[in-house]
PDB file of C-alpha atoms in Angstrom:
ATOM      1  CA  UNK M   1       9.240  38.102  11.335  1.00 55.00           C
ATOM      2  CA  UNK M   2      11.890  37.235   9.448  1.00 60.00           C
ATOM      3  CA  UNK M   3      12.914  34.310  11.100  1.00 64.00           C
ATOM      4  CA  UNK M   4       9.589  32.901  10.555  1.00 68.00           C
ATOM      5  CA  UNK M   5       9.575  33.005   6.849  1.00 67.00           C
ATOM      6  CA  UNK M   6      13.487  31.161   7.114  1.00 68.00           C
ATOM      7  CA  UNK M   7      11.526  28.686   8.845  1.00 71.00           C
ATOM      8  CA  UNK M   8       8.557  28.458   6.636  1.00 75.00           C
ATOM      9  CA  UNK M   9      11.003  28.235   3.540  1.00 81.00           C
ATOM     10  CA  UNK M  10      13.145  25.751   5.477  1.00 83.00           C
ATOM     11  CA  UNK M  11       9.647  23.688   6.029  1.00 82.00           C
ATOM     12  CA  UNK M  12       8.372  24.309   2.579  1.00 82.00           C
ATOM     13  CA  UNK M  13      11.849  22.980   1.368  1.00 86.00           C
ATOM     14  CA  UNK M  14      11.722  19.687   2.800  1.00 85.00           C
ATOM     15  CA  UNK M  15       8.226  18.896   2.017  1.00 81.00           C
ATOM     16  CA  UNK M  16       8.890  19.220  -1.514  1.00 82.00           C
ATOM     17  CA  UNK M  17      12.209  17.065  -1.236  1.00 85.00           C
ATOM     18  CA  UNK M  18       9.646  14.401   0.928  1.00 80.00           C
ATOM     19  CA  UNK M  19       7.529  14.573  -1.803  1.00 77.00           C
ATOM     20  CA  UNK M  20       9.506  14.148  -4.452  1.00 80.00           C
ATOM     21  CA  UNK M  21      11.282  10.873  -2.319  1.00 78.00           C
ATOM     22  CA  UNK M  22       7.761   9.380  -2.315  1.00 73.00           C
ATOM     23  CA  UNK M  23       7.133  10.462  -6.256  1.00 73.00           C
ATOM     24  CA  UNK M  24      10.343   8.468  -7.049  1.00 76.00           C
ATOM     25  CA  UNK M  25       9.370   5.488  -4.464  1.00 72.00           C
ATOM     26  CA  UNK M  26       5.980   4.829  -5.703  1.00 70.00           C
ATOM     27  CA  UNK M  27       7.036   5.032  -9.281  1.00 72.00           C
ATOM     28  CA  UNK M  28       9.597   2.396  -8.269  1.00 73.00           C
ATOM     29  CA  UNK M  29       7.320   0.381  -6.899  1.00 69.00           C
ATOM     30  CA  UNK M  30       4.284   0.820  -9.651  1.00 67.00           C
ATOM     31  CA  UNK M  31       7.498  -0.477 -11.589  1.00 68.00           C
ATOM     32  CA  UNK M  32       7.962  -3.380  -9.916  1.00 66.00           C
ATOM     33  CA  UNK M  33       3.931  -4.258  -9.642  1.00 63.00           C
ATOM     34  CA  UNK M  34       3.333  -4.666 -13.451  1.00 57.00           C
ATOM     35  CA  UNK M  35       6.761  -6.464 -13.334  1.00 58.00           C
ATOM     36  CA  UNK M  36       6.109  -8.422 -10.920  1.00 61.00           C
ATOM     37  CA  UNK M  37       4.687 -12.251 -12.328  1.00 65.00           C
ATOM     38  CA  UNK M  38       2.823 -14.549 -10.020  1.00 71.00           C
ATOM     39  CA  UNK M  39       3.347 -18.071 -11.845  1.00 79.00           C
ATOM     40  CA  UNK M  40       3.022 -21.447  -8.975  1.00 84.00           C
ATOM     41  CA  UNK M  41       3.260 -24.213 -11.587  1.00 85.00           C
ATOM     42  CA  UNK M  42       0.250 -26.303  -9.351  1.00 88.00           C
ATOM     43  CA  UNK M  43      -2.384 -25.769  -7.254  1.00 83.00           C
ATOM     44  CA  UNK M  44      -0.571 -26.016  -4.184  1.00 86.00           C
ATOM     45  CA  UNK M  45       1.261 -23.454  -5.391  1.00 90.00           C
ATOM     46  CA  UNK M  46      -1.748 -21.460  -5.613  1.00 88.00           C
ATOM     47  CA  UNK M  47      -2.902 -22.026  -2.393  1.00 87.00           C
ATOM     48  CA  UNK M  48       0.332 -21.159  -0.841  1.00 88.00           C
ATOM     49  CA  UNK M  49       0.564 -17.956  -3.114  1.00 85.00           C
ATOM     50  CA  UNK M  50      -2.866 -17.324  -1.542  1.00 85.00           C
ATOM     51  CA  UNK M  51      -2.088 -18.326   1.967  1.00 85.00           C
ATOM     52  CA  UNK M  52       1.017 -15.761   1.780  1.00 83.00           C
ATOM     53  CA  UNK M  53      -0.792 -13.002   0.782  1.00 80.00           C
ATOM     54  CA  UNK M  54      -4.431 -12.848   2.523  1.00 80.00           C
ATOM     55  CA  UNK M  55      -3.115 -15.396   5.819  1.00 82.00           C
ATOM     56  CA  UNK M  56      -4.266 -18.427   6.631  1.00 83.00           C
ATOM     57  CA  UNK M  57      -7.757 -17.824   7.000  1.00 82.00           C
ATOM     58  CA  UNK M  58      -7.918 -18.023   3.208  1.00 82.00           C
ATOM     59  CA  UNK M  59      -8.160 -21.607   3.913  1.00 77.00           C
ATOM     60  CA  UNK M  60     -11.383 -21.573   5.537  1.00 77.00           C
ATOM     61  CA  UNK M  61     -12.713 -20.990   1.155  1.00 72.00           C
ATOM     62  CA  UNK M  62     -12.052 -25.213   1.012  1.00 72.00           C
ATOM     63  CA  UNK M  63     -14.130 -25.826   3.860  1.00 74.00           C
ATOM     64  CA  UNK M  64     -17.123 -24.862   2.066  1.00 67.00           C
ATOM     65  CA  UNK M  65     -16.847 -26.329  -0.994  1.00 65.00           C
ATOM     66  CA  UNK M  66     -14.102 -28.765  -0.578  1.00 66.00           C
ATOM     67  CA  UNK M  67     -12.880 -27.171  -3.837  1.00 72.00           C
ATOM     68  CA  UNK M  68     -11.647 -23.892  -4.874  1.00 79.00           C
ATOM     69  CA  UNK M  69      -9.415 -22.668  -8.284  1.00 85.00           C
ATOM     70  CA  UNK M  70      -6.270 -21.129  -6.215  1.00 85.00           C
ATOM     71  CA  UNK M  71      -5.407 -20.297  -9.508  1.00 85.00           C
ATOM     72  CA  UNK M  72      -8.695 -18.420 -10.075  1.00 85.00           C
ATOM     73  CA  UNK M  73      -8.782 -17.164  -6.241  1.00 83.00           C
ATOM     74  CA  UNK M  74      -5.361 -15.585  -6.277  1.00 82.00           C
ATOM     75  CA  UNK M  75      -5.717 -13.535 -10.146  1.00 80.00           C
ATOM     76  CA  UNK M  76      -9.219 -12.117  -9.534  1.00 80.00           C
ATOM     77  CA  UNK M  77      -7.593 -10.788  -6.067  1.00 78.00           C
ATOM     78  CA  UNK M  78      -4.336  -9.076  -7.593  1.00 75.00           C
ATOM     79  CA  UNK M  79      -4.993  -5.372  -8.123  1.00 68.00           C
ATOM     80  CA  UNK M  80      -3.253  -3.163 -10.599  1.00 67.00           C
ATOM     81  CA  UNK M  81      -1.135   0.081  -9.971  1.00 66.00           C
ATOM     82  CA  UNK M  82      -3.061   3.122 -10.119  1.00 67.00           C
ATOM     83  CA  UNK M  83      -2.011   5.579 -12.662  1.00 71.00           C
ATOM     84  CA  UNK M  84       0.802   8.213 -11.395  1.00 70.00           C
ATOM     85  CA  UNK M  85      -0.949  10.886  -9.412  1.00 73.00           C
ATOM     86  CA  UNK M  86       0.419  14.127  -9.268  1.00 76.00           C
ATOM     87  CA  UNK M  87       0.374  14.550  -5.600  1.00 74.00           C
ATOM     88  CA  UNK M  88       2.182  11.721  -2.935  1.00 69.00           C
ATOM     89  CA  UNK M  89      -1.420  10.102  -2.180  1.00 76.00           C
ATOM     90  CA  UNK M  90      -0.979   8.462   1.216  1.00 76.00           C
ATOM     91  CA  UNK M  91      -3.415   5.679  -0.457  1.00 78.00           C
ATOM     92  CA  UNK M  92      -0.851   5.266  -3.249  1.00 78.00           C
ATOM     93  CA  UNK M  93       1.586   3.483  -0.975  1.00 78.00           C
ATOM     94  CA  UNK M  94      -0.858   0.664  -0.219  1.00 79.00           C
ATOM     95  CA  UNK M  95      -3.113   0.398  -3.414  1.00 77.00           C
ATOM     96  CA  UNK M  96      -1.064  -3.032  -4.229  1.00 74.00           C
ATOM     97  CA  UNK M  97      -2.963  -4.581  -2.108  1.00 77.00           C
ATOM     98  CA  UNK M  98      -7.128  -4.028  -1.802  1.00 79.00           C
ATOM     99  CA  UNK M  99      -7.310  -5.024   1.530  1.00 81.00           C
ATOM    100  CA  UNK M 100      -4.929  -2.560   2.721  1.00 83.00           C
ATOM    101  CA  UNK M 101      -6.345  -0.047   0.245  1.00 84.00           C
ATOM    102  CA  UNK M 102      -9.650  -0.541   1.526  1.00 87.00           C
ATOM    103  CA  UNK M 103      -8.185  -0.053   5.852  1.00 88.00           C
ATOM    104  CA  UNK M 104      -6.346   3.062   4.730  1.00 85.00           C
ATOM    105  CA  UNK M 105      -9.192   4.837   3.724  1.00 85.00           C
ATOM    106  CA  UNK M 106     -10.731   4.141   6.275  1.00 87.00           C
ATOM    107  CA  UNK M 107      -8.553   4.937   8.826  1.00 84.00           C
ATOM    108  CA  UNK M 108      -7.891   7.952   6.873  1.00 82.00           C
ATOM    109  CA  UNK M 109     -10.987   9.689   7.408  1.00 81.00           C
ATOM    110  CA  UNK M 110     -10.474   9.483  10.719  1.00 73.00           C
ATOM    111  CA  UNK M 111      -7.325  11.709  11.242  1.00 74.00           C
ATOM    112  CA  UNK M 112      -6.557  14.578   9.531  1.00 76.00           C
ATOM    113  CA  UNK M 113      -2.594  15.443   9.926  1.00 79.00           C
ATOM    114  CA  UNK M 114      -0.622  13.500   7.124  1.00 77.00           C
ATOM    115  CA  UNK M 115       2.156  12.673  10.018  1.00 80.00           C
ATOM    116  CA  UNK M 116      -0.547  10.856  11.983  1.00 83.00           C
ATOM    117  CA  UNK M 117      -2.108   8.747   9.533  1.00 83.00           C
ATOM    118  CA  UNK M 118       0.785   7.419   8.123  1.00 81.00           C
ATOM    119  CA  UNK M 119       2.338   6.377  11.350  1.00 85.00           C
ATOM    120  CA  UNK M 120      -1.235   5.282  12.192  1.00 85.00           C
ATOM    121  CA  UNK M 121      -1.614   3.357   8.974  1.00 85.00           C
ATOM    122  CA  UNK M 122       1.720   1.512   9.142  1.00 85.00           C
ATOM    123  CA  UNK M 123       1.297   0.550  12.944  1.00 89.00           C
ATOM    124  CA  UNK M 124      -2.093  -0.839  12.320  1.00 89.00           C
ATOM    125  CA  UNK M 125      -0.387  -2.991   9.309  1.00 87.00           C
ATOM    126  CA  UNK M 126       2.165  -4.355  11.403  1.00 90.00           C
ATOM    127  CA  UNK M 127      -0.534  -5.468  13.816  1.00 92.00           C
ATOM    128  CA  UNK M 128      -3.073  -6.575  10.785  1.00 89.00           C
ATOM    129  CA  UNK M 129      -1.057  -7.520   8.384  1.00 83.00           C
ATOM    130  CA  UNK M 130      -3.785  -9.617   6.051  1.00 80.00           C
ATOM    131  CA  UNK M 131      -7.305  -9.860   6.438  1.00 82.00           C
ATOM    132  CA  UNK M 132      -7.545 -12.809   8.590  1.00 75.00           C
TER     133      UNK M 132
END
């Protein structure tokens, strides 16, 4: 009996120091989101700020129209941090971007141990990185 409640305080131990790793890492990186400027002096600019962010599929928008605002495209697409939450949200880690906020919870409510979905999340980015 006793060795299990080493082992639960051994487990309990390291999920806090996990935690507080991923506290720290998301504040870094809510940091570096409102720091972060997106400025392309020219439309092409715009259109290859958009292209590196959503893939090339955002290109498909001129076809259209013949004409689209990168400038325009590219802001009304840039989310904002999400206050600090108390608890290391999984969703947290991708709500910089709302395409990968929106796949996360979805593939979220699929699985239900924390290990799973994370590695399931990130190897599902790797293979999907943007929408298109």
């Amino acid at each position: 009996r006793r060795q299990n409640d080493d082992d639960d305080d051994e487990a309990g131990e390291r999920r806090r120091r996990e935690e507080e790793a991923m506290r720290a890492w998301l504040a870094e990186s809510r940091e570096a989101m409102i720091s972060r400027r997106v400025e392309p002096e020219d439309a092409g600019g715009w259109r290859a700020e958009a292209v590196r962010r959503w893939g090339e599929g955002v290109a498909a928008a001129e076809a259209g129209t013949g004409a689209v605002c990168w400038e325009t495209f590219v802001r009304t697409r840039l989310s904002r941090p999400p206050p600090p939450s108390p608890h290391a949200l999984l969703q947290e880690f991708y709500a910089h971007d709302p395409w990968r906020l929106l796949s996360c919870c979805v593939l979220m409510s699929r699985v239900s141990s924390w290990e799973t979905k994370h590695f399931c999340i990130s190897e599902f980015f790797k293979a999907f990185p943007t929408p298109s």
